[in-house]
Amino acid sequence: MRILLLNGPNLDTLGTREPSVYGSRSFEDYVAELRVVFSTHELAYFQSNVEGELINALRAAEAGSDGVVMNAAGYSHTSVALRDAVALMSVPVVEVHISNVHAREPFRHQLLTAAACVGCISGFGLEGYRLAVEYLLRRGA
Ligand code: DQA
């Protein structure tokens, strides 16, 4: 199966960004490990700081992927457009947050995009991505 890992704004700085919240590992490093763990499947990875590019990536995944693991980062709390893009997809999208957004500032408690996803994992660090991929593979994406 082909799963797209889709990361939103500022997640390109993982490893150096607020390590006490997001850890000290780069996402590229973590993806390399995931690709070994799920070696019989294809894990594609795309990151953008631009809302429209994330929407375009979802649209492309609709045709080219069996499932999506999405961390829309700050856009999760604000983007109606991204939520609408998820809602019209026929392939499953799982939302992941590295930190436990519910234990943080109140403005992070609202997750516009999560309501359109099949589920949401929050607070397990980078391992959330592995759990989400595992879920998609077990459900047959
Ligand atoms: C995040 C949580 C968001 O509130 C924040 O804006 C991020 C990262 C997370 O993975 O914990 O950029 O999505």
XYZ file of C-alpha atoms and ligand atoms in Angstrom:
154
model
C 0.000 0.000 0.000
C 1.021 3.610 -0.499
C 0.570 5.970 2.440
C 1.237 9.708 2.288
C 2.700 11.390 5.366
C 1.655 15.024 5.086
C 3.119 17.674 7.373
C 2.064 21.293 7.634
C 3.721 24.559 8.652
C 6.852 24.657 10.784
C 7.159 20.888 10.977
C 10.179 21.221 8.664
C 12.001 22.468 11.767
C 11.411 19.355 13.859
C 14.572 18.506 15.732
C 15.365 22.093 16.616
C 11.878 23.575 17.157
C 10.867 23.663 20.846
C 12.519 20.311 21.641
C 10.784 20.171 25.026
C 7.447 19.986 23.174
C 8.328 18.251 19.880
C 11.486 16.287 20.702
C 14.933 16.553 19.182
C 14.617 14.258 16.179
C 14.216 15.489 12.616
C 11.254 14.156 10.669
C 13.512 12.968 7.833
C 15.369 10.804 10.345
C 12.110 9.410 11.705
C 10.703 8.710 8.222
C 13.819 6.714 7.363
C 13.089 4.507 10.389
C 9.411 4.171 9.457
C 10.356 3.089 5.939
C 12.400 0.238 7.428
C 9.565 -0.756 9.795
C 7.012 -0.760 6.948
C 9.403 -1.945 4.253
C 6.772 -3.798 2.246
C 4.757 -0.606 1.811
C 5.491 2.768 0.260
C 5.617 5.757 2.580
C 5.616 9.049 0.696
C 6.403 12.249 2.602
C 5.502 15.840 1.801
C 5.819 18.956 3.958
C 4.689 22.460 3.162
C 4.267 25.737 4.971
C 1.635 26.759 2.414
C -2.034 25.937 2.970
C -2.912 25.559 -0.732
C -0.008 23.185 -1.311
C -1.328 20.939 1.458
C -4.744 20.950 -0.203
C -3.160 20.103 -3.560
C -1.233 17.263 -1.916
C -4.487 15.862 -0.503
C -6.085 16.109 -3.943
C -3.139 14.219 -5.476
C -3.267 11.590 -2.718
C -6.877 10.933 -3.610
C -5.637 9.413 -6.863
C -2.190 8.191 -5.890
C -2.367 6.955 -2.284
C -4.369 4.462 -0.245
C -4.376 6.590 2.893
C -2.982 9.766 4.409
C -1.442 10.563 7.789
C -1.767 14.303 8.195
C -0.363 16.723 10.725
C -1.650 20.068 9.500
C 0.058 21.713 12.483
C -1.278 25.237 13.125
C -3.736 24.946 10.222
C -5.543 22.174 12.138
C -6.943 24.859 14.407
C -7.883 27.401 11.751
C -8.310 26.044 8.229
C -11.848 25.548 6.976
C -10.392 25.038 3.482
C -8.212 22.151 4.625
C -11.093 20.605 6.527
C -13.267 20.834 3.400
C -10.490 19.219 1.345
C -10.316 16.295 3.782
C -14.102 15.956 3.856
C -14.348 15.379 0.118
C -11.730 12.634 0.052
C -12.584 8.997 -0.449
C -9.268 7.705 0.932
C -8.965 7.706 4.731
C -7.078 10.507 6.458
C -5.777 10.120 10.027
C -4.806 13.271 11.901
C -1.693 13.225 14.064
C -0.354 15.731 16.569
C 3.014 15.168 18.156
C 2.086 17.028 21.318
C -1.085 16.548 23.344
C -2.950 19.547 21.994
C -5.690 19.115 24.615
C -3.191 19.720 27.400
C -1.928 22.939 25.813
C -3.325 26.433 25.209
C -7.103 26.623 24.706
C -6.710 27.802 21.088
C -5.168 24.396 20.288
C -8.184 22.494 21.626
C -10.282 23.239 18.558
C -9.361 20.889 15.711
C -11.251 21.862 12.561
C -9.544 19.252 10.402
C -9.797 16.340 12.860
C -13.580 16.264 12.628
C -13.299 15.411 8.928
C -10.671 12.689 9.510
C -11.340 9.061 10.430
C -9.542 9.607 13.732
C -6.991 11.674 15.565
C -3.878 10.723 17.536
C -2.392 13.367 19.803
C 0.318 13.359 22.423
C 2.428 10.300 21.654
C 5.301 12.177 20.063
C 6.508 11.043 16.644
C 5.233 7.557 17.435
C 1.776 8.888 16.572
C 2.723 8.638 12.903
C 3.681 4.961 13.268
C 0.420 4.215 15.065
C -1.536 5.981 12.335
C 0.233 4.062 9.547
C -0.356 0.811 11.415
C -4.056 1.630 11.690
C -4.345 2.420 7.981
C -2.557 -0.785 6.983
C -4.651 -2.946 9.340
C -7.895 -1.456 8.082
C -6.706 -2.084 4.518
C -6.526 1.725 4.064
C 1.143 20.271 16.348
C 0.307 21.040 17.365
C -0.144 22.374 16.817
O -0.900 23.089 17.782
C 1.050 23.226 16.434
O 0.618 24.418 15.825
C 2.029 22.497 15.579
C 2.313 21.091 15.865
C 1.681 18.955 16.934
O 2.102 18.127 16.140
O 1.704 18.778 18.154
O 2.664 23.085 14.727
O 0.316 19.933 15.248
